[in-house]
Amino acid sequence: MLPLRAPFRSIRALPSPMAAAVAARVPARRFYHDKVIDHYSRPRNPGSMDKSDPSVGTGLVGAPACGDVMKLQIKVDEKTGTITDAKFKTFGCGSAIASSSYLTTLVKGMRLEDASKIRNVDISKELCLPPVKLHCSMLAEDAIKAAIADYQGKNPKAPISDLAGTARTLEKEAAA
């Protein structure tokens, strides 16, 4: 009998009774979609900006259940209300890093009001995230909304965006 850890290129290469026995013992592998792998292996816009700059909004969010932490920063053109640059630093799984990377490419060039309407579903559909990784896209949604709220806090004259549904809004409603 062959050992379980034999270096097989394919289970199909084994004789069929043995292939069935090995396949029954080997746990199923989960693979990331190519879009996740692309954003994870070649992240777009990593880094940070000066958070004391009044044109920069910073959102820092985390998921205690899995330990992912995401910092997203946006630079806004004060005259047009358009996001001119976005950077991120994420400590977490590949899906969290890919969600951050994709989000920075998505929001560049958007007005604050449009960026505030981004939902986790938009991110998860684009990256084809499995249900067990949806919390990563939720973190990205919360991060952009927190960054917008931070920018608006620094710039009271900035147009107010509808941030309904964010964790911060829900906390305020619960406290009231």
mmCIF file of C-alpha atoms in Angstrom, residues 84-144:
data_model
loop_
_atom_site.group_PDB
_atom_site.id
_atom_site.type_symbol
_atom_site.label_atom_id
_atom_site.label_comp_id
_atom_site.label_asym_id
_atom_site.label_seq_id
_atom_site.Cartn_x
_atom_site.Cartn_y
_atom_site.Cartn_z
ATOM 1 C CA THR A 84 -7.539 61.486 -5.782
ATOM 2 C CA ASP A 85 -5.513 58.797 -4.024
ATOM 3 C CA ALA A 86 -6.039 55.809 -1.749
ATOM 4 C CA LYS A 87 -3.608 53.690 0.274
ATOM 5 C CA PHE A 88 -4.017 50.709 2.566
ATOM 6 C CA LYS A 89 -2.224 48.609 5.139
ATOM 7 C CA THR A 90 -3.901 45.339 6.009
ATOM 8 C CA PHE A 91 -2.791 42.635 8.395
ATOM 9 C CA GLY A 92 -4.818 39.523 7.746
ATOM 10 C CA CYS A 93 -5.682 36.786 5.318
ATOM 11 C CA GLY A 94 -5.387 36.922 1.540
ATOM 12 C CA SER A 95 -9.052 37.846 1.144
ATOM 13 C CA ALA A 96 -8.676 40.852 3.463
ATOM 14 C CA ILE A 97 -5.598 42.077 1.603
ATOM 15 C CA ALA A 98 -7.285 41.549 -1.770
ATOM 16 C CA SER A 99 -10.425 43.376 -0.579
ATOM 17 C CA SER A 100 -8.324 46.364 0.519
ATOM 18 C CA SER A 101 -6.318 46.399 -2.679
ATOM 19 C CA TYR A 102 -9.397 46.197 -4.886
ATOM 20 C CA LEU A 103 -11.171 48.893 -2.874
ATOM 21 C CA THR A 104 -8.320 51.372 -3.383
ATOM 22 C CA THR A 105 -8.534 50.897 -7.152
ATOM 23 C CA LEU A 106 -12.307 51.234 -7.046
ATOM 24 C CA VAL A 107 -12.528 54.497 -5.089
ATOM 25 C CA LYS A 108 -9.861 56.474 -6.953
ATOM 26 C CA GLY A 109 -11.643 59.111 -8.996
ATOM 27 C CA MET A 110 -14.966 58.678 -7.154
ATOM 28 C CA ARG A 111 -16.794 61.461 -5.400
ATOM 29 C CA LEU A 112 -17.176 60.985 -1.639
ATOM 30 C CA GLU A 113 -20.910 60.492 -1.998
ATOM 31 C CA ASP A 114 -20.431 57.675 -4.523
ATOM 32 C CA ALA A 115 -17.678 56.025 -2.464
ATOM 33 C CA SER A 116 -19.953 56.042 0.590
ATOM 34 C CA LYS A 117 -22.423 53.871 -1.349
ATOM 35 C CA ILE A 118 -19.944 51.019 -1.845
ATOM 36 C CA ARG A 119 -21.258 47.840 -0.237
ATOM 37 C CA ASN A 120 -19.457 44.678 0.727
ATOM 38 C CA VAL A 121 -21.512 42.808 -1.874
ATOM 39 C CA ASP A 122 -19.860 44.857 -4.636
ATOM 40 C CA ILE A 123 -16.418 43.840 -3.386
ATOM 41 C CA SER A 124 -17.236 40.197 -2.703
ATOM 42 C CA LYS A 125 -18.867 39.715 -6.120
ATOM 43 C CA GLU A 126 -15.918 41.249 -7.953
ATOM 44 C CA LEU A 127 -13.404 39.089 -6.069
ATOM 45 C CA CYS A 128 -15.653 35.991 -6.005
ATOM 46 C CA LEU A 129 -15.200 35.599 -2.247
ATOM 47 C CA PRO A 130 -16.664 32.459 -0.669
ATOM 48 C CA PRO A 131 -19.240 32.893 2.125
ATOM 49 C CA VAL A 132 -16.655 32.195 4.841
ATOM 50 C CA LYS A 133 -14.644 35.222 3.651
ATOM 51 C CA LEU A 134 -17.478 37.762 3.378
ATOM 52 C CA HIS A 135 -16.321 39.418 6.598
ATOM 53 C CA CYS A 136 -13.255 40.644 4.675
ATOM 54 C CA SER A 137 -15.420 42.592 2.245
ATOM 55 C CA MET A 138 -17.437 43.922 5.209
ATOM 56 C CA LEU A 139 -14.205 45.217 6.729
ATOM 57 C CA ALA A 140 -13.390 46.998 3.472
ATOM 58 C CA GLU A 141 -16.844 48.611 3.411
ATOM 59 C CA ASP A 142 -16.454 49.768 7.003
ATOM 60 C CA ALA A 143 -12.936 51.053 6.261
ATOM 61 C CA ILE A 144 -13.986 53.322 3.386
#
